[in-house]
CSV table of C-alpha atoms and ligand atoms in Angstrom, one decimal:
chain,number,residue,atom,x,y,z
A,14,UNK,CA,26.3,24.7,9.7
A,15,UNK,CA,22.5,24.2,9.5
A,16,UNK,CA,21.2,21.2,11.4
A,17,UNK,CA,18.0,19.4,10.6
A,18,UNK,CA,15.8,17.6,13.1
A,19,UNK,CA,15.9,13.8,12.6
A,20,UNK,CA,12.4,12.9,11.4
A,21,UNK,CA,11.0,9.9,9.7
A,22,UNK,CA,9.2,6.6,10.3
A,23,UNK,CA,9.4,5.4,13.9
A,24,UNK,CA,7.2,2.3,13.4
A,25,UNK,CA,5.5,0.4,10.5
A,26,UNK,CA,3.0,-2.4,10.4
A,27,UNK,CA,0.9,-3.9,7.6
A,28,UNK,CA,-2.6,-5.4,7.4
A,29,UNK,CA,-3.2,-7.9,4.7
A,30,UNK,CA,-6.7,-9.5,4.2
A,31,UNK,CA,-6.8,-13.2,5.0
A,32,UNK,CA,-8.3,-14.3,1.7
A,33,UNK,CA,-6.5,-14.6,-1.6
A,34,UNK,CA,-6.9,-15.8,-5.1
A,35,UNK,CA,-4.1,-17.6,-6.8
A,36,UNK,CA,-3.1,-16.2,-10.2
A,37,UNK,CA,-3.0,-19.9,-11.3
A,38,UNK,CA,-6.7,-20.1,-10.6
A,39,UNK,CA,-7.3,-16.9,-12.6
A,40,UNK,CA,-5.2,-18.1,-15.5
A,41,UNK,CA,-7.4,-21.2,-15.8
A,42,UNK,CA,-10.5,-19.0,-16.1
A,43,UNK,CA,-9.0,-16.4,-18.4
A,44,UNK,CA,-7.2,-19.0,-20.5
A,45,UNK,CA,-4.0,-16.9,-20.1
A,46,UNK,CA,-0.6,-18.7,-19.8
A,47,UNK,CA,0.2,-18.6,-16.1
A,48,UNK,CA,3.7,-17.6,-17.0
A,49,UNK,CA,2.4,-14.3,-18.2
A,50,UNK,CA,1.1,-13.5,-14.6
A,51,UNK,CA,4.1,-15.0,-12.8
A,52,UNK,CA,6.9,-13.7,-15.1
A,53,UNK,CA,5.3,-11.1,-17.3
A,54,UNK,CA,3.7,-9.3,-14.3
A,55,UNK,CA,5.6,-10.9,-11.4
A,56,UNK,CA,2.5,-11.7,-9.3
A,57,UNK,CA,1.7,-15.0,-7.6
A,58,UNK,CA,-1.4,-14.3,-5.6
A,59,UNK,CA,-3.7,-11.4,-4.9
A,60,UNK,CA,-5.3,-10.5,-1.6
A,61,UNK,CA,-9.1,-10.2,-1.7
A,62,UNK,CA,-11.0,-8.1,0.8
A,63,UNK,CA,-13.9,-10.0,2.3
A,64,UNK,CA,-17.3,-8.3,2.0
A,65,UNK,CA,-17.0,-7.1,5.6
A,66,UNK,CA,-13.6,-5.6,5.0
A,67,UNK,CA,-13.1,-2.1,3.5
A,68,UNK,CA,-10.4,0.6,3.5
A,69,UNK,CA,-11.7,1.7,7.0
A,70,UNK,CA,-11.4,-1.7,8.7
A,71,UNK,CA,-8.1,-2.4,7.0
A,72,UNK,CA,-6.7,0.9,8.1
A,73,UNK,CA,-7.9,0.5,11.7
A,74,UNK,CA,-6.5,-3.0,11.9
A,75,UNK,CA,-3.1,-1.9,10.6
A,76,UNK,CA,-2.9,0.9,13.1
A,77,UNK,CA,-4.3,-1.3,16.0
A,78,UNK,CA,-1.5,-3.8,15.4
A,79,UNK,CA,1.1,-1.1,15.0
A,80,UNK,CA,0.2,0.3,18.5
A,81,UNK,CA,0.2,-3.1,20.0
A,82,UNK,CA,3.4,-4.3,18.4
A,83,UNK,CA,5.5,-1.2,19.1
A,84,UNK,CA,3.8,-0.4,22.4
A,85,UNK,CA,2.6,3.1,21.2
A,86,UNK,CA,0.3,5.2,23.3
A,87,UNK,CA,-2.6,6.3,21.1
A,88,UNK,CA,-2.8,9.5,23.2
A,89,UNK,CA,0.5,10.7,21.7
A,90,UNK,CA,-1.0,10.9,18.1
A,91,UNK,CA,-1.5,14.6,17.2
A,92,UNK,CA,-2.2,14.1,13.5
A,93,UNK,CA,-3.9,11.3,11.6
A,94,UNK,CA,-3.7,11.3,7.8
A,95,UNK,CA,-5.1,8.5,5.7
A,96,UNK,CA,-3.9,8.1,2.1
A,97,UNK,CA,-6.4,6.3,-0.1
A,98,UNK,CA,-8.0,6.3,-3.5
A,99,UNK,CA,-10.9,4.1,-2.2
A,100,UNK,CA,-12.8,6.5,0.1
A,101,UNK,CA,-16.0,5.1,1.4
A,102,UNK,CA,-18.0,8.4,1.6
A,103,UNK,CA,-18.0,11.5,-0.6
A,104,UNK,CA,-17.7,13.8,2.4
A,105,UNK,CA,-16.6,11.9,5.6
A,106,UNK,CA,-12.9,10.9,5.5
A,107,UNK,CA,-11.7,7.4,6.3
A,108,UNK,CA,-9.6,9.1,9.0
A,109,UNK,CA,-12.7,10.1,11.0
A,110,UNK,CA,-13.9,6.5,11.2
A,111,UNK,CA,-10.5,5.3,12.1
A,112,UNK,CA,-10.0,8.0,14.7
A,113,UNK,CA,-13.1,6.7,16.4
A,114,UNK,CA,-12.3,3.0,16.1
A,115,UNK,CA,-8.8,3.6,17.6
A,116,UNK,CA,-10.1,5.9,20.3
A,117,UNK,CA,-7.6,8.6,19.5
A,118,UNK,CA,-7.5,11.9,21.3
A,119,UNK,CA,-9.9,14.8,20.3
A,120,UNK,CA,-6.7,16.9,20.1
A,121,UNK,CA,-5.8,15.2,16.8
A,122,UNK,CA,-6.2,16.7,13.4
A,123,UNK,CA,-7.7,14.1,10.9
A,124,UNK,CA,-8.1,14.0,7.2
A,125,UNK,CA,-7.6,12.0,4.1
A,126,UNK,CA,-5.3,12.6,1.1
A,127,UNK,CA,-6.3,11.3,-2.3
A,128,UNK,CA,-4.2,11.1,-5.4
A,129,UNK,CA,-4.5,7.6,-6.7
A,130,UNK,CA,-1.4,5.6,-5.5
A,131,UNK,CA,0.4,8.8,-4.4
A,132,UNK,CA,-2.0,9.4,-1.5
A,133,UNK,CA,0.2,7.5,1.0
A,134,UNK,CA,3.3,9.5,0.1
A,135,UNK,CA,1.4,12.8,0.2
A,136,UNK,CA,0.4,11.8,3.8
A,137,UNK,CA,3.9,10.8,4.8
A,138,UNK,CA,5.6,13.9,3.4
A,139,UNK,CA,3.0,16.1,5.0
A,140,UNK,CA,3.3,14.4,8.3
A,141,UNK,CA,7.0,14.7,8.4
A,142,UNK,CA,6.7,18.5,7.6
A,143,UNK,CA,4.0,18.8,10.3
A,144,UNK,CA,6.3,17.1,12.8
A,145,UNK,CA,9.2,19.5,12.0
A,146,UNK,CA,7.0,22.5,12.7
A,147,UNK,CA,4.5,21.3,15.4
A,148,UNK,CA,5.3,17.8,16.6
A,149,UNK,CA,8.8,18.6,17.9
A,150,UNK,CA,7.3,21.3,20.1
A,151,UNK,CA,4.4,19.3,21.5
A,152,UNK,CA,6.0,15.8,21.6
A,153,UNK,CA,3.2,14.4,19.5
A,154,UNK,CA,3.6,12.0,16.6
A,155,UNK,CA,1.7,11.6,13.4
A,156,UNK,CA,-0.1,8.4,12.3
A,157,UNK,CA,0.0,7.9,8.6
A,158,UNK,CA,-2.1,5.1,7.1
A,159,UNK,CA,-2.2,4.0,3.4
A,160,UNK,CA,-5.2,1.8,2.7
A,161,UNK,CA,-6.8,0.6,-0.5
A,162,UNK,CA,-8.8,-2.0,-2.3
A,163,UNK,CA,-7.5,-2.2,-5.9
A,164,UNK,CA,-10.5,-3.3,-8.0
A,165,UNK,CA,-10.7,-3.6,-11.8
A,166,UNK,CA,-13.4,-5.1,-14.0
A,167,UNK,CA,-13.7,-8.9,-14.1
A,168,UNK,CA,-11.9,-10.2,-17.3
A,169,UNK,CA,-9.9,-7.0,-17.8
A,170,UNK,CA,-6.1,-6.9,-18.4
A,171,UNK,CA,-5.7,-5.2,-15.1
A,172,UNK,CA,-7.7,-7.7,-13.1
A,173,UNK,CA,-4.6,-9.8,-12.2
A,174,UNK,CA,-2.9,-6.8,-10.6
A,175,UNK,CA,-5.7,-6.3,-8.0
A,176,UNK,CA,-5.0,-6.5,-4.3
A,177,UNK,CA,-6.0,-5.1,-0.9
A,178,UNK,CA,-4.3,-4.0,2.3
A,179,UNK,CA,-3.1,-1.2,4.5
A,180,UNK,CA,0.2,0.0,5.9
A,181,UNK,CA,0.3,2.1,9.1
A,182,UNK,CA,3.3,4.2,10.1
A,183,UNK,CA,4.1,6.4,13.0
A,184,UNK,CA,6.0,9.5,11.9
A,185,UNK,CA,8.1,11.6,14.3
A,186,UNK,CA,11.5,12.4,15.7
A,187,UNK,CA,14.4,10.1,16.4
A,188,UNK,CA,13.0,7.6,13.9
A,189,UNK,CA,14.1,4.0,14.4
A,190,UNK,CA,12.8,2.5,11.1
A,191,UNK,CA,13.7,5.1,8.5
A,192,UNK,CA,15.1,8.6,8.9
A,193,UNK,CA,14.0,10.7,5.9
A,194,UNK,CA,16.9,12.6,4.2
A,195,UNK,CA,16.2,16.3,4.5
A,196,UNK,CA,16.9,17.2,0.9
A,197,UNK,CA,14.5,19.5,-1.2
A,198,UNK,CA,11.7,17.5,-2.7
A,199,UNK,CA,11.8,16.1,-6.2
A,200,UNK,CA,8.3,15.9,-7.6
A,201,UNK,CA,6.7,15.7,-11.1
A,202,UNK,CA,3.0,16.6,-11.8
A,203,UNK,CA,1.1,16.4,-15.0
A,204,UNK,CA,-2.6,16.4,-15.8
A,205,UNK,CA,-3.1,13.0,-17.5
A,206,UNK,CA,-5.9,10.4,-17.8
A,207,UNK,CA,-4.0,7.2,-17.2
A,208,UNK,CA,-6.1,5.8,-14.3
A,209,UNK,CA,-9.2,7.1,-12.7
A,210,UNK,CA,-12.4,6.1,-11.0
A,211,UNK,CA,-15.6,8.1,-11.4
A,212,UNK,CA,-17.7,8.4,-8.3
A,213,UNK,CA,-20.4,6.1,-9.7
A,214,UNK,CA,-17.9,3.2,-10.1
A,215,UNK,CA,-16.4,0.7,-7.7
A,216,UNK,CA,-13.8,-0.4,-10.3
A,217,UNK,CA,-11.0,1.8,-11.7
A,218,UNK,CA,-10.6,2.6,-15.3
A,219,UNK,CA,-7.0,2.4,-16.6
A,220,UNK,CA,-5.1,2.9,-19.8
A,221,UNK,CA,-2.3,0.5,-18.8
A,222,UNK,CA,0.3,1.3,-21.3
A,223,UNK,CA,-0.2,5.1,-20.8
A,224,UNK,CA,0.1,4.6,-17.1
A,225,UNK,CA,3.4,2.8,-17.5
A,226,UNK,CA,4.7,5.5,-19.8
A,227,UNK,CA,3.7,8.3,-17.3
A,228,UNK,CA,5.2,6.3,-14.4
A,229,UNK,CA,8.6,6.1,-16.2
A,230,UNK,CA,8.5,9.7,-17.3
A,231,UNK,CA,7.8,10.8,-13.7
A,232,UNK,CA,10.6,8.6,-12.5
A,233,UNK,CA,13.2,10.0,-15.0
A,234,UNK,CA,12.2,13.5,-14.1
A,235,UNK,CA,12.3,13.1,-10.3
A,236,UNK,CA,15.5,11.0,-10.3
A,237,UNK,CA,17.3,13.8,-12.2
A,238,UNK,CA,15.8,16.5,-9.9
A,239,UNK,CA,16.7,14.6,-6.8
A,240,UNK,CA,20.3,14.0,-8.0
A,241,UNK,CA,20.6,17.8,-8.4
A,242,UNK,CA,19.0,18.7,-5.1
A,243,UNK,CA,20.6,16.0,-2.9
A,244,UNK,CA,23.9,15.4,-4.6
A,245,UNK,CA,23.2,11.6,-4.2
A,246,UNK,CA,23.9,9.4,-7.1
A,247,UNK,CA,23.4,5.7,-8.1
A,248,UNK,CA,26.3,4.4,-5.8
A,249,UNK,CA,24.8,6.1,-2.8
A,250,UNK,CA,21.7,3.8,-2.7
A,251,UNK,CA,21.9,0.4,-1.2
A,252,UNK,CA,18.3,-0.2,-2.1
A,253,UNK,CA,15.9,1.3,-4.7
A,254,UNK,CA,12.2,0.9,-3.9
A,255,UNK,CA,9.4,1.8,-6.2
A,256,UNK,CA,5.7,2.1,-6.3
A,257,UNK,CA,4.6,-1.5,-7.2
A,258,UNK,CA,1.4,-1.8,-9.2
A,259,UNK,CA,2.8,-5.2,-10.1
A,260,UNK,CA,6.4,-6.4,-9.4
A,261,UNK,CA,7.5,-6.3,-13.0
A,262,UNK,CA,6.9,-2.5,-13.0
A,263,UNK,CA,9.6,-2.2,-10.3
A,264,UNK,CA,11.9,-4.1,-12.7
A,265,UNK,CA,11.0,-1.8,-15.6
A,266,UNK,CA,11.7,1.2,-13.4
A,267,UNK,CA,15.0,-0.2,-12.1
A,268,UNK,CA,16.0,-1.1,-15.7
A,269,UNK,CA,15.5,2.5,-16.8
A,270,UNK,CA,17.6,3.9,-14.1
A,271,UNK,CA,20.3,1.3,-14.7
A,272,UNK,CA,20.4,2.1,-18.4
A,273,UNK,CA,20.7,5.8,-17.5
A,274,UNK,CA,23.7,4.9,-15.3
A,275,UNK,CA,25.3,2.9,-18.1
A,276,UNK,CA,25.1,6.1,-20.2
A,277,UNK,CA,26.5,8.3,-17.4
A,278,UNK,CA,29.5,6.0,-17.0
A,279,UNK,CA,30.2,5.7,-20.7
A,280,UNK,CA,31.5,2.7,-22.7
A,281,UNK,CA,33.6,1.1,-19.9
A,282,UNK,CA,30.7,1.1,-17.4
A,283,UNK,CA,33.4,1.0,-14.7
A,284,UNK,CA,32.2,-0.5,-11.4
A,285,UNK,CA,28.6,-1.0,-12.5
A,286,UNK,CA,27.1,-4.4,-11.7
A,287,UNK,CA,25.0,-6.1,-14.4
A,288,UNK,CA,21.3,-5.2,-14.6
A,289,UNK,CA,20.3,-8.6,-13.1
A,290,UNK,CA,22.9,-8.6,-10.3
A,291,UNK,CA,22.1,-5.0,-9.4
A,292,UNK,CA,18.3,-5.7,-9.4
A,293,UNK,CA,18.7,-8.8,-7.3
A,294,UNK,CA,20.8,-6.9,-4.7
A,295,UNK,CA,18.9,-3.6,-4.6
A,296,UNK,CA,15.2,-4.1,-5.4
A,297,UNK,CA,14.2,-7.8,-5.5
A,298,UNK,CA,14.3,-8.2,-1.6
A,299,UNK,CA,11.7,-5.5,-1.5
A,300,UNK,CA,9.1,-7.3,-3.7
A,301,UNK,CA,8.2,-10.6,-2.1
A,302,UNK,CA,5.1,-9.4,-0.2
A,303,UNK,CA,3.9,-7.4,-3.2
A,304,UNK,CA,4.0,-10.5,-5.3
A,305,UNK,CA,1.8,-12.3,-2.7
A,306,UNK,CA,-0.7,-9.4,-2.2
A,307,UNK,CA,-1.0,-7.5,-5.4
A,308,UNK,CA,-1.4,-3.8,-5.8
A,309,UNK,CA,-2.6,-1.9,-2.7
A,310,UNK,CA,-2.4,1.5,-4.5
A,311,UNK,CA,-1.4,4.1,-1.9
A,312,UNK,CA,0.4,1.6,0.3
A,313,UNK,CA,2.3,-0.3,-2.4
A,314,UNK,CA,5.6,1.5,-2.0
A,315,UNK,CA,5.3,1.0,1.8
A,316,UNK,CA,4.4,-2.6,1.4
A,317,UNK,CA,7.7,-2.9,-0.6
A,318,UNK,CA,9.5,-1.2,2.3
A,319,UNK,CA,7.9,-3.7,4.7
A,320,UNK,CA,9.0,-6.5,2.4
A,321,UNK,CA,12.6,-5.3,2.6
A,322,UNK,CA,12.5,-4.8,6.4
A,323,UNK,CA,11.1,-8.3,7.0
A,324,UNK,CA,13.4,-10.0,4.5
A,325,UNK,CA,16.5,-8.0,5.1
A,326,UNK,CA,17.1,-8.5,8.8
A,327,UNK,CA,20.2,-6.9,10.3
A,328,UNK,CA,21.7,-6.7,6.8
A,329,UNK,CA,19.6,-3.6,6.0
A,330,UNK,CA,20.3,-1.6,9.1
A,331,UNK,CA,22.2,1.6,8.4
A,332,UNK,CA,21.6,1.3,4.7
A,333,UNK,CA,20.2,4.0,2.4
A,334,UNK,CA,17.1,3.5,0.3
A,335,UNK,CA,15.9,5.6,-2.5
A,336,UNK,CA,12.1,5.6,-2.9
A,337,UNK,CA,9.9,6.4,-5.9
A,338,UNK,CA,6.2,7.0,-5.4
A,339,UNK,CA,3.8,7.4,-8.3
A,340,UNK,CA,0.1,8.2,-8.4
A,341,UNK,CA,-1.8,8.3,-11.7
A,342,UNK,CA,-3.3,11.5,-12.7
A,343,UNK,CA,-0.4,12.1,-12.2
A,344,UNK,CA,2.2,12.9,-9.4
A,345,UNK,CA,5.6,11.3,-8.8
A,346,UNK,CA,8.1,11.9,-6.1
A,347,UNK,CA,11.6,10.6,-5.4
A,348,UNK,CA,13.0,10.8,-1.9
A,349,UNK,CA,15.4,8.8,0.3
A,350,UNK,CA,16.2,7.7,3.8
A,351,UNK,CA,18.4,5.7,6.1
A,352,UNK,CA,17.1,2.5,7.5
A,353,UNK,CA,17.9,1.6,11.1
A,354,UNK,CA,20.0,2.1,13.0
A,355,UNK,CA,19.0,-1.3,14.5
A,356,UNK,CA,16.8,-3.9,12.9
A,357,UNK,CA,15.6,-5.0,16.4
A,358,UNK,CA,13.4,-1.9,16.2
A,359,UNK,CA,11.1,-3.5,13.6
A,360,UNK,CA,11.9,-7.3,13.8
A,361,UNK,CA,8.8,-9.3,14.5
A,362,UNK,CA,6.6,-6.1,14.3
A,363,UNK,CA,5.8,-5.7,10.6
A,364,UNK,CA,3.2,-8.4,10.4
A,365,UNK,CA,3.6,-9.4,6.7
A,366,UNK,CA,5.1,-12.8,7.2
A,367,UNK,CA,2.6,-13.6,10.0
A,368,UNK,CA,-0.2,-12.7,7.7
A,369,UNK,CA,1.1,-15.0,5.0
A,370,UNK,CA,1.0,-17.9,7.4
A,371,UNK,CA,-2.7,-17.9,8.0
A,372,UNK,CA,-4.2,-17.3,4.6
A,373,UNK,CA,-7.4,-18.8,3.1
A,374,UNK,CA,-7.5,-19.6,-0.6
A,375,UNK,CA,-10.6,-18.7,-2.5
A,376,UNK,CA,-11.8,-20.6,-5.6
A,377,UNK,CA,-12.9,-18.4,-8.5
A,378,UNK,CA,-16.6,-18.6,-7.6
A,379,UNK,CA,-15.9,-17.5,-4.1
A,380,UNK,CA,-13.9,-14.6,-5.4
A,381,UNK,CA,-16.8,-13.5,-7.6
A,382,UNK,CA,-19.1,-14.0,-4.6
A,383,UNK,CA,-17.0,-11.7,-2.5
A,384,UNK,CA,-17.1,-9.0,-5.2
A,385,UNK,CA,-20.9,-9.3,-5.6
A,386,UNK,CA,-21.5,-9.3,-1.8
A,387,UNK,CA,-19.2,-6.3,-1.2
A,388,UNK,CA,-21.0,-4.4,-4.0
A,389,UNK,CA,-24.4,-5.2,-2.7
A,390,UNK,CA,-23.5,-4.1,0.8
A,391,UNK,CA,-22.4,-0.6,-0.3
A,392,UNK,CA,-24.4,0.3,-3.4
A,393,UNK,CA,-28.0,0.1,-2.3
A,394,UNK,CA,-27.7,0.9,1.4
A,395,UNK,CA,-29.0,-2.4,2.6
A,396,UNK,CA,-27.8,-3.9,5.8
A,397,UNK,CA,-26.2,-7.3,5.5
A,398,UNK,CA,-24.5,-8.3,8.7
A,399,UNK,CA,-22.5,-11.5,8.8
A,400,UNK,CA,-21.9,-12.0,5.1
A,401,UNK,CA,-18.5,-13.4,5.9
A,402,UNK,CA,-16.9,-14.3,9.2
A,403,UNK,CA,-14.5,-11.5,10.1
A,404,UNK,CA,-11.0,-12.4,11.4
A,405,UNK,CA,-11.5,-12.7,15.2
A,406,UNK,CA,-10.3,-9.6,17.0
A,407,UNK,CA,-10.7,-7.4,14.0
A,408,UNK,CA,-12.9,-4.6,12.8
A,409,UNK,CA,-15.8,-5.5,10.6
A,410,UNK,CA,-17.9,-3.5,8.2
A,411,UNK,CA,-21.5,-4.8,8.7
A,412,UNK,CA,-23.4,-2.8,6.1
A,413,UNK,CA,-25.2,0.5,5.8
A,414,UNK,CA,-28.2,1.4,8.0
A,415,UNK,CA,-30.0,4.7,7.7
A,416,UNK,CA,-27.3,5.8,5.2
A,417,UNK,CA,-24.6,5.3,7.8
A,418,UNK,CA,-21.9,2.7,7.6
A,419,UNK,CA,-22.0,0.3,10.6
A,420,UNK,CA,-18.8,-1.1,12.0
A,421,UNK,CA,-18.2,-3.7,14.6
A,422,UNK,CA,-15.2,-3.1,16.8
A,423,UNK,CA,-12.7,-5.6,17.8
A,424,UNK,CA,-14.0,-5.7,21.4
A,425,UNK,CA,-17.5,-6.5,20.2
A,426,UNK,CA,-16.2,-9.2,17.9
A,427,UNK,CA,-14.8,-11.1,20.8
A,428,UNK,CA,-18.2,-11.8,22.3
A,429,UNK,CA,-19.9,-12.8,19.1
A,430,UNK,CA,-21.9,-15.9,18.6
A,431,UNK,CA,-20.2,-17.3,15.6
A,432,UNK,CA,-22.7,-20.1,15.0
A,433,UNK,CA,-25.6,-17.6,14.7
A,434,UNK,CA,-23.3,-15.4,12.6
A,435,UNK,CA,-22.6,-18.2,10.2
A,436,UNK,CA,-26.3,-19.0,9.9
A,437,UNK,CA,-26.9,-15.4,9.0
A,438,UNK,CA,-24.0,-15.5,6.6
A,439,UNK,CA,-25.5,-18.4,4.7
A,440,UNK,CA,-28.9,-16.8,4.4
A,441,UNK,CA,-27.3,-13.4,3.4
A,442,UNK,CA,-25.1,-15.2,0.8
A,443,UNK,CA,-28.2,-16.9,-0.6
A,444,UNK,CA,-29.9,-13.5,-0.9
A,445,UNK,CA,-26.9,-11.9,-2.5
A,446,UNK,CA,-26.5,-14.7,-5.0
A,447,UNK,CA,-30.0,-14.0,-6.4
B,505,COA,N1,5.1,-15.7,-20.5
B,505,COA,C1,5.9,-14.7,-19.9
B,505,COA,N2,5.6,-13.3,-20.1
B,505,COA,C2,4.5,-13.0,-20.9
B,505,COA,C3,3.7,-14.0,-21.5
B,505,COA,C4,4.1,-15.4,-21.3
B,505,COA,N3,3.4,-16.4,-21.8
B,505,COA,N4,2.8,-13.4,-22.2
B,505,COA,C5,3.0,-12.0,-22.0
B,505,COA,N5,4.0,-11.8,-21.2
B,505,COA,C6,4.6,-10.5,-20.8
B,505,COA,C7,4.6,-9.5,-21.9
B,505,COA,O1,5.7,-9.6,-22.7
B,505,COA,C8,4.6,-8.2,-21.0
B,505,COA,O2,5.9,-8.0,-20.5
B,505,COA,P1,6.7,-6.7,-20.8
B,505,COA,O3,5.9,-5.6,-20.2
B,505,COA,O4,8.0,-6.8,-20.1
B,505,COA,O5,6.8,-6.5,-22.3
B,505,COA,C9,3.8,-8.6,-19.8
B,505,COA,O6,3.7,-10.0,-19.8
B,505,COA,C10,2.4,-7.9,-19.8
B,505,COA,O7,1.7,-8.3,-21.0
B,505,COA,P2,1.0,-7.3,-22.0
B,505,COA,O8,0.3,-8.1,-23.0
B,505,COA,O9,2.0,-6.3,-22.5
B,505,COA,O10,0.1,-6.4,-21.1
B,505,COA,P3,-1.4,-6.7,-20.7
B,505,COA,O11,-2.4,-6.3,-21.7
B,505,COA,O12,-1.6,-7.9,-20.0
B,505,COA,O13,-1.5,-5.5,-19.5
B,505,COA,C11,-0.9,-4.1,-17.7
B,505,COA,C12,-0.6,-5.3,-18.5
B,505,COA,C13,0.1,-3.9,-16.6
B,505,COA,C14,-0.9,-2.9,-18.6
B,505,COA,C15,-2.3,-4.3,-17.1
B,505,COA,O14,-2.3,-5.3,-16.2
B,505,COA,C16,-2.8,-3.0,-16.4
B,505,COA,O15,-3.4,-2.2,-17.1
B,505,COA,N6,-2.6,-2.9,-15.1
B,505,COA,C17,-3.1,-1.8,-14.3
B,505,COA,C18,-2.4,-0.5,-14.5
B,505,COA,C19,-1.0,-0.5,-13.9
B,505,COA,O16,-0.7,-1.3,-13.1
B,505,COA,N7,-0.2,0.5,-14.4
B,505,COA,C20,1.1,0.6,-13.9
B,505,COA,C21,1.6,2.0,-13.7
B,505,COA,S1,0.8,2.7,-12.3
């Protein structure tokens, strides 16, 4: 009998920006019934990246915490892949910046993967294949980070689905968080224009309804393909996790699969729980962080996994999860894995609940100011240090000098004169507001 190496996620941590905008605040400004955001989309709050946070600082922070919480030696990382749709440079990958910030070994291959919200999954799948071929021989692990700022035009229908954050994962052998099932891949690719972001724009363009249709088509195709290749069926999954552009999308996806199962079982529907009961048991526990953070594009599926791990406790250990990843453009993939075997492996190490406890609420004007300041810092190459106080002990993007992005590392942050920084911030804010 053929045996497969046990490969998967050994560690997982998230970084969530400290600032957020309540969807109630947005509803007042847009004149939309808040119930549409809460119930129609399933979102309560959206994380807002500060002007000195970008996909690089978020990725570095997520990985920095991951190493600290799981006591991982950075020297063991032989591959760093960053999945993101919000690259900060047309040539230099986010991974290079992060490699430097984390002080990883020179013997480490680094690059980015971009495919809208599929970039994180592309990175994860590639990393697990890499480990099977190379990592098992060298004893090295892969670091996979999904990091994005989801930004749509102010006043657009997609604006309430924005968010920001990063998820970092170590991929390797004897995985303690999730062992990936070794079945052949189930993917679906089609050239469509449902969501895209031209190089000259900071905000994505989306045809929302088309993206929902493409998502569901990709799900139907990959679910059927995976059923064939794995032999796994509805009853084999304790949990079903989906890419979460907004939590209601996960409900739509679950609904479609449930309907399919109703058809498979025929009129009696023997043994099948009702749609609501099944959703509450299998998917809802994996959505609470997403509802608080919004869409983080490439990391949304893994933020959902983090939600489940933090909420589920020992109850999820040993269970099987099916995961559906979707990236506009488009590419979808269905795969699965076993959680565990012991929840102690990740308890207290994910960081989502901790991040929720120290958040700062923005009013609508501050939210707009963050957007304007962030745009000004990147678009004209001006240097604007101290626009907002970074979270202490974090990485900070300080602006562009001589066409190079300038980052302050955590160590430098610790010695900063915050009074002087705040004075600079007020003056920079005044400049930016003009
Ligand atoms: N109370 C409760 N629900 C309400 C409501 C109210 N007062 N008013 C509207 N709703 C519901 C609608 O019925 C709809 O639910 P349904 O999808 O179950 O039918 C939902 O809120 C959304 O409203 P709708 O008017 O259909 O869409 P919209 O114009 O607000 O756009 C998106 C919604 C998701 C298309 C838009 O936010 C978007 O483009 N997002 C980005 C793209 C994206 O995330 N794509 C997903 C695939 S990757």
